PDB file of C-alpha atoms and ligand atoms in Angstrom:
ATOM      1  CA  MET A   1     267.294 113.464 107.533  1.00  0.00           C
ATOM      2  CA  SER A   2     266.735 116.579 109.611  1.00  0.00           C
ATOM      3  CA  SER A   3     263.608 116.994 111.662  1.00  0.00           C
ATOM      4  CA  HIS A   4     262.612 119.705 109.231  1.00  0.00           C
ATOM      5  CA  ASP A   5     262.721 117.290 106.296  1.00  0.00           C
ATOM      6  CA  ARG A   6     260.560 114.786 108.138  1.00  0.00           C
ATOM      7  CA  LYS A   7     257.691 117.210 108.550  1.00  0.00           C
ATOM      8  CA  THR A   8     254.682 116.482 106.420  1.00  0.00           C
ATOM      9  CA  SER A   9     253.827 118.896 103.641  1.00  0.00           C
ATOM     10  CA  ARG A  10     250.765 119.877 105.644  1.00  0.00           C
ATOM     11  CA  GLU A  11     252.942 120.986 108.566  1.00  0.00           C
ATOM     12  CA  ASP A  12     255.314 122.684 106.168  1.00  0.00           C
ATOM     13  CA  ALA A  13     252.466 124.619 104.675  1.00  0.00           C
ATOM     14  CA  ARG A  14     251.286 125.749 108.090  1.00  0.00           C
ATOM     15  CA  VAL A  15     254.735 126.950 109.053  1.00  0.00           C
ATOM     16  CA  ASP A  16     255.135 128.653 105.694  1.00  0.00           C
ATOM     17  CA  VAL A  17     252.054 130.762 105.836  1.00  0.00           C
ATOM     18  CA  GLU A  18     253.103 132.349 109.124  1.00  0.00           C
ATOM     19  CA  GLU A  19     256.753 132.677 108.220  1.00  0.00           C
ATOM     20  CA  LEU A  20     255.837 134.237 104.926  1.00  0.00           C
ATOM     21  CA  GLY A  21     253.869 136.946 106.688  1.00  0.00           C
ATOM     22  CA  LEU A  22     250.594 136.002 105.036  1.00  0.00           C
ATOM     23  CA  ASP A  23     247.053 135.290 106.172  1.00  0.00           C
ATOM     24  CA  ARG A  24     245.313 132.392 104.541  1.00  0.00           C
ATOM     25  CA  LEU A  25     242.422 133.131 102.217  1.00  0.00           C
ATOM     26  CA  VAL A  26     239.094 132.944 104.013  1.00  0.00           C
ATOM     27  CA  PRO A  27     235.679 132.890 102.358  1.00  0.00           C
ATOM     28  CA  VAL A  28     233.881 136.189 101.914  1.00  0.00           C
ATOM     29  CA  ASN A  29     231.334 136.529 104.702  1.00  0.00           C
ATOM     30  CA  PRO A  30     228.047 137.469 103.039  1.00  0.00           C
ATOM     31  CA  ALA A  31     226.797 139.080 106.251  1.00  0.00           C
ATOM     32  CA  ALA A  32     229.761 141.430 106.733  1.00  0.00           C
ATOM     33  CA  PRO A  33     230.765 144.558 104.828  1.00  0.00           C
ATOM     34  CA  LEU A  34     233.352 143.845 102.147  1.00  0.00           C
ATOM     35  CA  ASP A  35     236.265 146.210 101.631  1.00  0.00           C
ATOM     36  CA  LEU A  36     237.537 146.244  98.072  1.00  0.00           C
ATOM     37  CA  GLY A  37     239.605 149.380  98.509  1.00  0.00           C
ATOM     38  CA  ASP A  38     243.146 149.639  97.132  1.00  0.00           C
ATOM     39  CA  GLU A  39     244.753 148.716 100.457  1.00  0.00           C
ATOM     40  CA  ALA A  40     243.189 145.258 100.368  1.00  0.00           C
ATOM     41  CA  ALA A  41     245.112 144.516  97.149  1.00  0.00           C
ATOM     42  CA  ARG A  42     248.431 144.422  99.031  1.00  0.00           C
ATOM     43  CA  VAL A  43     249.887 142.490 101.941  1.00  0.00           C
ATOM     44  CA  ARG A  44     252.188 144.519 104.149  1.00  0.00           C
ATOM     45  CA  GLY A  45     255.188 142.657 105.510  1.00  0.00           C
ATOM     46  CA  ALA A  46     254.990 139.656 103.190  1.00  0.00           C
ATOM     47  CA  ALA A  47     258.163 137.688 102.456  1.00  0.00           C
ATOM     48  CA  GLY A  48     260.231 138.381  99.361  1.00  0.00           C
ATOM     49  CA  LYS A  49     259.634 136.970  95.901  1.00  0.00           C
ATOM     50  CA  LYS A  50     262.258 134.197  96.137  1.00  0.00           C
ATOM     51  CA  ASP A  51     260.894 132.788  99.408  1.00  0.00           C
ATOM     52  CA  LEU A  52     257.325 132.985  98.177  1.00  0.00           C
ATOM     53  CA  GLU A  53     258.152 131.257  94.922  1.00  0.00           C
ATOM     54  CA  HIS A  54     260.069 128.541  96.699  1.00  0.00           C
ATOM     55  CA  ALA A  55     257.181 127.903  99.096  1.00  0.00           C
ATOM     56  CA  THR A  56     254.706 127.948  96.208  1.00  0.00           C
ATOM     57  CA  ARG A  57     256.777 125.350  94.353  1.00  0.00           C
ATOM     58  CA  ARG A  58     256.383 122.989  97.299  1.00  0.00           C
ATOM     59  CA  LEU A  59     252.626 123.504  97.332  1.00  0.00           C
ATOM     60  CA  LEU A  60     252.441 122.900  93.596  1.00  0.00           C
ATOM     61  CA  ASP A  61     254.402 119.648  93.853  1.00  0.00           C
ATOM     62  CA  ARG A  62     251.933 118.451  96.455  1.00  0.00           C
ATOM     63  CA  LEU A  63     248.976 119.632  94.363  1.00  0.00           C
ATOM     64  CA  GLU A  64     250.206 117.585  91.438  1.00  0.00           C
ATOM     65  CA  GLU A  65     250.390 114.469  93.628  1.00  0.00           C
ATOM     66  CA  LEU A  66     246.891 115.045  94.938  1.00  0.00           C
ATOM     67  CA  GLN A  67     245.554 115.636  91.444  1.00  0.00           C
ATOM     68  CA  ASP A  68     246.753 112.185  90.430  1.00  0.00           C
ATOM     69  CA  ALA A  69     244.619 110.554  93.121  1.00  0.00           C
ATOM     70  CA  PHE A  70     241.757 112.980  92.435  1.00  0.00           C
ATOM     71  CA  TYR A  71     241.739 111.932  88.759  1.00  0.00           C
ATOM     72  CA  ALA A  72     241.907 108.234  89.551  1.00  0.00           C
ATOM     73  CA  ASP A  73     239.262 108.520  92.266  1.00  0.00           C
ATOM     74  CA  GLY A  74     236.874 110.293  89.889  1.00  0.00           C
ATOM     75  CA  ARG A  75     234.201 111.161  92.452  1.00  0.00           C
ATOM     76  CA  HIS A  76     234.547 114.920  92.188  1.00  0.00           C
ATOM     77  CA  ALA A  77     235.303 117.698  89.774  1.00  0.00           C
ATOM     78  CA  LEU A  78     237.096 120.844  90.884  1.00  0.00           C
ATOM     79  CA  LEU A  79     236.150 124.211  89.432  1.00  0.00           C
ATOM     80  CA  LEU A  80     238.154 127.341  90.157  1.00  0.00           C
ATOM     81  CA  VAL A  81     236.423 130.503  88.978  1.00  0.00           C
ATOM     82  CA  LEU A  82     238.788 133.416  88.355  1.00  0.00           C
ATOM     83  CA  GLN A  83     237.432 136.918  88.146  1.00  0.00           C
ATOM     84  CA  GLY A  84     239.224 140.233  88.234  1.00  0.00           C
ATOM     85  CA  ARG A  85     239.732 143.427  86.356  1.00  0.00           C
ATOM     86  CA  ASP A  86     241.900 143.572  83.250  1.00  0.00           C
ATOM     87  CA  ALA A  87     245.537 142.756  84.018  1.00  0.00           C
ATOM     88  CA  SER A  88     244.666 141.392  87.458  1.00  0.00           C
ATOM     89  CA  GLY A  89     246.567 138.179  86.705  1.00  0.00           C
ATOM     90  CA  LYS A  90     243.960 135.596  85.706  1.00  0.00           C
ATOM     91  CA  ASP A  91     246.181 134.231  82.938  1.00  0.00           C
ATOM     92  CA  GLY A  92     249.163 134.230  85.283  1.00  0.00           C
ATOM     93  CA  VAL A  93     247.354 132.091  87.856  1.00  0.00           C
ATOM     94  CA  ILE A  94     246.342 129.603  85.185  1.00  0.00           C
ATOM     95  CA  LYS A  95     249.887 129.416  83.848  1.00  0.00           C
ATOM     96  CA  THR A  96     251.604 129.067  87.208  1.00  0.00           C
ATOM     97  CA  VAL A  97     249.141 127.222  89.430  1.00  0.00           C
ATOM     98  CA  TYR A  98     247.315 125.103  86.856  1.00  0.00           C
ATOM     99  CA  GLY A  99     250.621 124.622  85.045  1.00  0.00           C
ATOM    100  CA  ALA A 100     251.571 122.313  87.902  1.00  0.00           C
ATOM    101  CA  PHE A 101     248.830 119.816  87.072  1.00  0.00           C
ATOM    102  CA  ASN A 102     248.972 116.935  84.627  1.00  0.00           C
ATOM    103  CA  PRO A 103     247.303 118.480  81.528  1.00  0.00           C
ATOM    104  CA  THR A 104     245.332 115.290  80.883  1.00  0.00           C
ATOM    105  CA  GLY A 105     243.174 116.085  83.886  1.00  0.00           C
ATOM    106  CA  VAL A 106     242.787 119.824  83.303  1.00  0.00           C
ATOM    107  CA  ARG A 107     239.984 121.799  81.645  1.00  0.00           C
ATOM    108  CA  VAL A 108     240.461 125.505  80.983  1.00  0.00           C
ATOM    109  CA  ALA A 109     237.662 127.738  79.714  1.00  0.00           C
ATOM    110  CA  ALA A 110     237.719 131.467  78.987  1.00  0.00           C
ATOM    111  CA  PHE A 111     234.671 133.661  78.553  1.00  0.00           C
ATOM    112  CA  GLY A 112     234.590 136.667  76.270  1.00  0.00           C
ATOM    113  CA  PRO A 113     231.593 138.615  74.994  1.00  0.00           C
ATOM    114  CA  PRO A 114     228.805 136.129  74.176  1.00  0.00           C
ATOM    115  CA  SER A 115     228.210 135.184  70.536  1.00  0.00           C
ATOM    116  CA  SER A 116     224.845 135.859  68.909  1.00  0.00           C
ATOM    117  CA  LEU A 117     223.892 132.217  69.459  1.00  0.00           C
ATOM    118  CA  GLU A 118     224.922 132.367  73.118  1.00  0.00           C
ATOM    119  CA  LEU A 119     222.841 135.502  73.564  1.00  0.00           C
ATOM    120  CA  LYS A 120     219.794 133.611  72.347  1.00  0.00           C
ATOM    121  CA  HIS A 121     220.197 131.174  75.221  1.00  0.00           C
ATOM    122  CA  ASP A 122     220.003 131.731  78.954  1.00  0.00           C
ATOM    123  CA  PHE A 123     223.265 133.152  80.348  1.00  0.00           C
ATOM    124  CA  LEU A 124     224.279 129.874  81.986  1.00  0.00           C
ATOM    125  CA  TRP A 125     223.964 127.797  78.829  1.00  0.00           C
ATOM    126  CA  ARG A 126     227.506 128.328  77.581  1.00  0.00           C
ATOM    127  CA  VAL A 127     228.872 127.969  81.088  1.00  0.00           C
ATOM    128  CA  HIS A 128     227.221 124.677  81.965  1.00  0.00           C
ATOM    129  CA  GLN A 129     228.672 123.018  78.856  1.00  0.00           C
ATOM    130  CA  VAL A 130     232.249 123.565  79.987  1.00  0.00           C
ATOM    131  CA  VAL A 131     231.932 122.722  83.660  1.00  0.00           C
ATOM    132  CA  PRO A 132     234.606 120.082  84.291  1.00  0.00           C
ATOM    133  CA  PRO A 133     233.439 116.487  84.502  1.00  0.00           C
ATOM    134  CA  ARG A 134     234.331 114.345  87.528  1.00  0.00           C
ATOM    135  CA  GLY A 135     238.022 113.604  87.791  1.00  0.00           C
ATOM    136  CA  MET A 136     238.972 116.887  86.164  1.00  0.00           C
ATOM    137  CA  VAL A 137     240.358 120.065  87.659  1.00  0.00           C
ATOM    138  CA  GLY A 138     238.843 122.995  85.799  1.00  0.00           C
ATOM    139  CA  VAL A 139     239.409 126.714  85.766  1.00  0.00           C
ATOM    140  CA  PHE A 140     237.301 129.532  84.342  1.00  0.00           C
ATOM    141  CA  ASN A 141     239.031 132.662  83.088  1.00  0.00           C
ATOM    142  CA  ARG A 142     236.030 134.947  83.668  1.00  0.00           C
ATOM    143  CA  SER A 143     232.698 133.254  84.035  1.00  0.00           C
ATOM    144  CA  HIS A 144     228.951 133.605  84.457  1.00  0.00           C
ATOM    145  CA  TYR A 145     229.776 136.421  86.897  1.00  0.00           C
ATOM    146  CA  GLU A 146     230.394 138.682  83.898  1.00  0.00           C
ATOM    147  CA  ASP A 147     226.615 138.571  83.540  1.00  0.00           C
ATOM    148  CA  VAL A 148     226.285 140.550  86.779  1.00  0.00           C
ATOM    149  CA  LEU A 149     229.517 142.543  86.283  1.00  0.00           C
ATOM    150  CA  ALA A 150     230.210 143.676  82.696  1.00  0.00           C
ATOM    151  CA  VAL A 151     226.541 143.363  81.830  1.00  0.00           C
ATOM    152  CA  ARG A 152     225.536 145.514  84.797  1.00  0.00           C
ATOM    153  CA  VAL A 153     228.258 148.141  84.507  1.00  0.00           C
ATOM    154  CA  ARG A 154     228.138 148.501  80.727  1.00  0.00           C
ATOM    155  CA  GLU A 155     224.351 148.409  80.851  1.00  0.00           C
ATOM    156  CA  LEU A 156     224.087 145.545  78.371  1.00  0.00           C
ATOM    157  CA  ALA A 157     220.832 144.446  80.019  1.00  0.00           C
ATOM    158  CA  SER A 158     218.330 146.155  82.270  1.00  0.00           C
ATOM    159  CA  GLU A 159     218.376 145.694  86.037  1.00  0.00           C
ATOM    160  CA  ASP A 160     215.268 143.536  85.994  1.00  0.00           C
ATOM    161  CA  VAL A 161     217.280 141.118  83.837  1.00  0.00           C
ATOM    162  CA  TRP A 162     220.578 141.033  85.766  1.00  0.00           C
ATOM    163  CA  ARG A 163     219.331 141.416  89.338  1.00  0.00           C
ATOM    164  CA  PRO A 164     217.578 138.020  89.518  1.00  0.00           C
ATOM    165  CA  ARG A 165     220.820 136.440  88.341  1.00  0.00           C
ATOM    166  CA  TYR A 166     222.414 136.396  91.805  1.00  0.00           C
ATOM    167  CA  ALA A 167     219.775 133.919  92.940  1.00  0.00           C
ATOM    168  CA  GLN A 168     220.007 132.034  89.634  1.00  0.00           C
ATOM    169  CA  ILE A 169     223.771 131.736  89.992  1.00  0.00           C
ATOM    170  CA  ASN A 170     223.475 130.492  93.574  1.00  0.00           C
ATOM    171  CA  ALA A 171     220.949 127.860  92.526  1.00  0.00           C
ATOM    172  CA  PHE A 172     223.114 126.790  89.567  1.00  0.00           C
ATOM    173  CA  GLU A 173     226.219 126.447  91.720  1.00  0.00           C
ATOM    174  CA  GLU A 174     224.309 124.582  94.407  1.00  0.00           C
ATOM    175  CA  MET A 175     223.097 122.124  91.793  1.00  0.00           C
ATOM    176  CA  LEU A 176     226.652 121.614  90.510  1.00  0.00           C
ATOM    177  CA  HIS A 177     227.893 121.086  94.063  1.00  0.00           C
ATOM    178  CA  ALA A 178     225.187 118.487  94.689  1.00  0.00           C
ATOM    179  CA  ASN A 179     226.480 116.710  91.596  1.00  0.00           C
ATOM    180  CA  GLY A 180     230.073 116.459  92.721  1.00  0.00           C
ATOM    181  CA  VAL A 181     231.558 119.742  91.514  1.00  0.00           C
ATOM    182  CA  ILE A 182     233.727 121.402  94.157  1.00  0.00           C
ATOM    183  CA  ILE A 183     233.606 125.135  93.428  1.00  0.00           C
ATOM    184  CA  ARG A 184     236.062 127.786  94.612  1.00  0.00           C
ATOM    185  CA  LYS A 185     235.935 131.368  93.367  1.00  0.00           C
ATOM    186  CA  CYS A 186     238.751 133.912  93.485  1.00  0.00           C
ATOM    187  CA  PHE A 187     238.528 137.614  92.879  1.00  0.00           C
ATOM    188  CA  LEU A 188     242.014 138.788  91.935  1.00  0.00           C
ATOM    189  CA  HIS A 189     242.078 142.171  93.572  1.00  0.00           C
ATOM    190  CA  VAL A 190     244.468 144.715  92.052  1.00  0.00           C
ATOM    191  CA  SER A 191     244.752 148.354  93.045  1.00  0.00           C
ATOM    192  CA  ARG A 192     244.232 151.214  90.645  1.00  0.00           C
ATOM    193  CA  ASP A 193     247.941 152.039  90.563  1.00  0.00           C
ATOM    194  CA  GLU A 194     248.989 148.478  89.903  1.00  0.00           C
ATOM    195  CA  GLN A 195     246.499 148.143  87.074  1.00  0.00           C
ATOM    196  CA  ARG A 196     247.769 151.366  85.526  1.00  0.00           C
ATOM    197  CA  GLU A 197     251.317 150.019  85.539  1.00  0.00           C
ATOM    198  CA  ARG A 198     250.314 146.708  84.034  1.00  0.00           C
ATOM    199  CA  LEU A 199     248.157 148.285  81.311  1.00  0.00           C
ATOM    200  CA  GLN A 200     250.983 150.708  80.524  1.00  0.00           C
ATOM    201  CA  GLU A 201     253.327 147.757  80.162  1.00  0.00           C
ATOM    202  CA  ARG A 202     250.927 146.100  77.756  1.00  0.00           C
ATOM    203  CA  PHE A 203     250.962 149.276  75.743  1.00  0.00           C
ATOM    204  CA  ASP A 204     254.747 149.717  75.820  1.00  0.00           C
ATOM    205  CA  ASP A 205     255.959 146.134  75.408  1.00  0.00           C
ATOM    206  CA  PRO A 206     255.503 144.860  71.817  1.00  0.00           C
ATOM    207  CA  ARG A 207     255.176 141.308  73.148  1.00  0.00           C
ATOM    208  CA  LYS A 208     252.251 142.396  75.286  1.00  0.00           C
ATOM    209  CA  ASN A 209     250.508 144.776  72.872  1.00  0.00           C
ATOM    210  CA  TRP A 210     248.126 142.043  71.764  1.00  0.00           C
ATOM    211  CA  LYS A 211     246.627 141.920  75.239  1.00  0.00           C
ATOM    212  CA  PHE A 212     245.731 145.586  75.213  1.00  0.00           C
ATOM    213  CA  ARG A 213     242.196 146.506  74.219  1.00  0.00           C
ATOM    214  CA  LEU A 214     240.393 149.817  74.144  1.00  0.00           C
ATOM    215  CA  GLU A 215     237.690 148.279  76.324  1.00  0.00           C
ATOM    216  CA  ASP A 216     240.290 147.910  79.079  1.00  0.00           C
ATOM    217  CA  LEU A 217     240.478 151.703  79.347  1.00  0.00           C
ATOM    218  CA  GLU A 218     236.707 152.058  79.218  1.00  0.00           C
ATOM    219  CA  ASP A 219     236.358 149.574  82.061  1.00  0.00           C
ATOM    220  CA  ARG A 220     239.128 151.301  83.998  1.00  0.00           C
ATOM    221  CA  ALA A 221     237.199 154.560  83.697  1.00  0.00           C
ATOM    222  CA  ARG A 222     234.287 152.789  85.378  1.00  0.00           C
ATOM    223  CA  TRP A 223     236.441 151.655  88.308  1.00  0.00           C
ATOM    224  CA  ASP A 224     233.965 152.551  91.042  1.00  0.00           C
ATOM    225  CA  GLU A 225     231.003 151.025  89.229  1.00  0.00           C
ATOM    226  CA  TYR A 226     232.936 147.768  88.919  1.00  0.00           C
ATOM    227  CA  THR A 227     233.878 147.931  92.585  1.00  0.00           C
ATOM    228  CA  ALA A 228     230.192 148.227  93.471  1.00  0.00           C
ATOM    229  CA  ALA A 229     229.268 145.383  91.115  1.00  0.00           C
ATOM    230  CA  TYR A 230     232.030 143.130  92.471  1.00  0.00           C
ATOM    231  CA  THR A 231     231.087 143.923  96.047  1.00  0.00           C
ATOM    232  CA  GLU A 232     227.514 142.892  95.472  1.00  0.00           C
ATOM    233  CA  ALA A 233     228.375 139.767  93.469  1.00  0.00           C
ATOM    234  CA  LEU A 234     230.933 138.566  96.026  1.00  0.00           C
ATOM    235  CA  THR A 235     228.664 139.084  99.011  1.00  0.00           C
ATOM    236  CA  ARG A 236     225.474 137.769  97.449  1.00  0.00           C
ATOM    237  CA  CYS A 237     227.125 134.724  95.928  1.00  0.00           C
ATOM    238  CA  SER A 238     229.608 133.617  98.585  1.00  0.00           C
ATOM    239  CA  THR A 239     227.859 130.462  99.732  1.00  0.00           C
ATOM    240  CA  PRO A 240     228.840 127.413 101.758  1.00  0.00           C
ATOM    241  CA  TRP A 241     228.844 125.364  98.550  1.00  0.00           C
ATOM    242  CA  ALA A 242     230.728 127.913  96.428  1.00  0.00           C
ATOM    243  CA  PRO A 243     232.703 130.435  98.489  1.00  0.00           C
ATOM    244  CA  TRP A 244     234.322 133.567  97.127  1.00  0.00           C
ATOM    245  CA  TYR A 245     237.839 134.560  98.150  1.00  0.00           C
ATOM    246  CA  VAL A 246     239.396 137.997  97.743  1.00  0.00           C
ATOM    247  CA  VAL A 247     243.002 137.498  96.691  1.00  0.00           C
ATOM    248  CA  PRO A 248     245.392 140.408  97.234  1.00  0.00           C
ATOM    249  CA  ALA A 249     246.870 140.422  93.745  1.00  0.00           C
ATOM    250  CA  ASP A 250     249.188 143.422  93.457  1.00  0.00           C
ATOM    251  CA  ASP A 251     252.060 141.039  94.151  1.00  0.00           C
ATOM    252  CA  LYS A 252     252.070 138.060  91.800  1.00  0.00           C
ATOM    253  CA  ALA A 253     254.082 135.805  94.108  1.00  0.00           C
ATOM    254  CA  VAL A 254     251.681 136.433  97.009  1.00  0.00           C
ATOM    255  CA  ARG A 255     248.717 135.823  94.747  1.00  0.00           C
ATOM    256  CA  ASN A 256     250.047 132.506  93.452  1.00  0.00           C
ATOM    257  CA  TYR A 257     251.017 131.271  96.892  1.00  0.00           C
ATOM    258  CA  LEU A 258     247.646 132.051  98.459  1.00  0.00           C
ATOM    259  CA  ILE A 259     245.665 130.404  95.662  1.00  0.00           C
ATOM    260  CA  ALA A 260     247.879 127.309  95.628  1.00  0.00           C
ATOM    261  CA  ASP A 261     247.487 127.054  99.411  1.00  0.00           C
ATOM    262  CA  MET A 262     243.706 127.330  99.222  1.00  0.00           C
ATOM    263  CA  LEU A 263     243.491 124.728  96.449  1.00  0.00           C
ATOM    264  CA  LEU A 264     245.779 122.404  98.337  1.00  0.00           C
ATOM    265  CA  ARG A 265     243.554 122.535 101.408  1.00  0.00           C
ATOM    266  CA  THR A 266     240.539 121.949  99.183  1.00  0.00           C
ATOM    267  CA  LEU A 267     242.025 118.879  97.510  1.00  0.00           C
ATOM    268  CA  GLU A 268     243.324 117.532 100.825  1.00  0.00           C
ATOM    269  CA  SER A 269     239.850 117.789 102.328  1.00  0.00           C
ATOM    270  CA  LEU A 270     238.445 115.489  99.631  1.00  0.00           C
ATOM    271  CA  ARG A 271     240.641 112.576 100.707  1.00  0.00           C
ATOM    272  CA  SER A 272     240.737 111.110  97.225  1.00  0.00           C
ATOM    273  CA  THR A 273     241.711 107.473  97.091  1.00  0.00           C
ATOM    274  CA  TYR A 274     243.036 105.255  94.335  1.00  0.00           C
ATOM    275  CA  PRO A 275     240.509 102.608  93.298  1.00  0.00           C
ATOM    276  CA  VAL A 276     241.769  99.098  94.099  1.00  0.00           C
ATOM    277  CA  ILE A 277     241.774  96.185  91.714  1.00  0.00           C
ATOM    278  CA  GLN A 278     238.687  93.992  92.188  1.00  0.00           C
ATOM    279  CA  PRO A 279     239.450  90.437  93.433  1.00  0.00           C
ATOM    280  CA  ASP A 280     238.344  88.779  90.182  1.00  0.00           C
ATOM    281  CA  VAL A 281     240.539  91.089  88.134  1.00  0.00           C
ATOM    282  CA  ARG A 282     243.433  90.509  90.505  1.00  0.00           C
ATOM    283  CA  HIS A 283     242.922  86.770  90.133  1.00  0.00           C
ATOM    284  CA  ALA A 284     242.875  86.975  86.327  1.00  0.00           C
ATOM    285  CA  ALA A 285     245.982  89.142  86.359  1.00  0.00           C
ATOM    286  CA  LYS A 286     247.917  86.291  87.985  1.00  0.00           C
ATOM    287  CA  HIS A 287     247.902  84.683  84.610  1.00  0.00           C
ATOM    288  CA  ILE A 288     249.583  87.559  82.756  1.00  0.00           C
ATOM    289  CA  ASP A 289     252.531  86.052  80.984  1.00  0.00           C
TER     290      ASP A 289
HETATM  291  P1  AMP B   1     239.647 139.267  78.336  1.00  0.00           P
HETATM  292  O1  AMP B   1     239.306 138.297  79.404  1.00  0.00           O
HETATM  293  O2  AMP B   1     240.480 140.415  78.819  1.00  0.00           O
HETATM  294  O3  AMP B   1     240.224 138.615  77.114  1.00  0.00           O
HETATM  295  O4  AMP B   1     238.311 139.990  77.825  1.00  0.00           O
HETATM  296  C1  AMP B   1     237.109 139.352  77.729  1.00  0.00           C
HETATM  297  C2  AMP B   1     236.054 140.433  77.674  1.00  0.00           C
HETATM  298  O5  AMP B   1     234.791 139.790  77.524  1.00  0.00           O
HETATM  299  C3  AMP B   1     235.968 141.265  78.933  1.00  0.00           C
HETATM  300  O6  AMP B   1     235.900 142.624  78.617  1.00  0.00           O
HETATM  301  C4  AMP B   1     234.668 140.791  79.576  1.00  0.00           C
HETATM  302  O7  AMP B   1     234.036 141.773  80.331  1.00  0.00           O
HETATM  303  C5  AMP B   1     233.870 140.406  78.371  1.00  0.00           C
HETATM  304  N1  AMP B   1     232.801 139.453  78.710  1.00  0.00           N
HETATM  305  C6  AMP B   1     232.928 138.211  79.191  1.00  0.00           C
HETATM  306  N2  AMP B   1     231.727 137.654  79.424  1.00  0.00           N
HETATM  307  C7  AMP B   1     230.807 138.592  79.085  1.00  0.00           C
HETATM  308  C8  AMP B   1     229.394 138.607  79.101  1.00  0.00           C
HETATM  309  N3  AMP B   1     228.694 137.562  79.527  1.00  0.00           N
HETATM  310  N4  AMP B   1     228.788 139.725  78.685  1.00  0.00           N
HETATM  311  C9  AMP B   1     229.514 140.786  78.265  1.00  0.00           C
HETATM  312  N5  AMP B   1     230.844 140.828  78.218  1.00  0.00           N
HETATM  313  C10 AMP B   1     231.488 139.747  78.627  1.00  0.00           C
HETATM  314 MG1   MG B   2     241.505 142.029  78.914  1.00  0.00          MG
END
């Protein structure tokens, strides 16, 4: 075995991130200005697709191992919130990164326009119901943040309705955290050009036509309004108990690697352990024939 093979996956991951020309995701600092310009959607000098995918595969293998202990341990739930403009890659992250997990322990929820019943409730009602229970790794494809994003930009409610929601969201997430839910939130940041290409592909490719909606173009036309809404949501709601991360998402391989790396560090920090058999059970088991 070479010295390289003997390195732990943690060391491997540390070497990788430098060698791959990437900076790890760091939480949005609520006290600093946030730059969501097009440049921040790309990483200059990142490794090529093959190397990134290979390194991601290693992270995903390790994530799967950790998920097994996380499930058995059952003290925490993990919730990854994915937000981003149309075609920013939310489905791709779920497929690639969450695809590595044992499906038994996974909960996926997607949020579209609220139903008439949902609109009769408070905006967190439909969200709270699908928060993953302990032992589960969950992911939200869009989330309660739409209630300060789409709702704000498309003027579906007045400002005196949506503005108090930042504080309501922070309180909600703090309550979840206090009850064992580990929350991580990723904004998949794509540039205007990249989104144009991806939307065009949805239009041109018959296998992708179904993903294309007229609303996508309407939202694209409100690019700057969404940037302002995202900037405020990410800074107001990046908290110690539920940090936001801006993921440069023009390159899918970079995006997947950085999210897998962040989740791996999150799961490692929990130090999940396998419950041991109680002495009386162990004693009884001696008599299994
Ligand atoms: P997609 O994720 O592309 O399938 O589209 C879902 C659509 O639902 C997006 O246009 C979202 O903006 C919209 N949506 C999700 N949640 C809400 C909400 N709470 N209020 C209004 N629109 C929403
Ligand atoms: Mg869409």
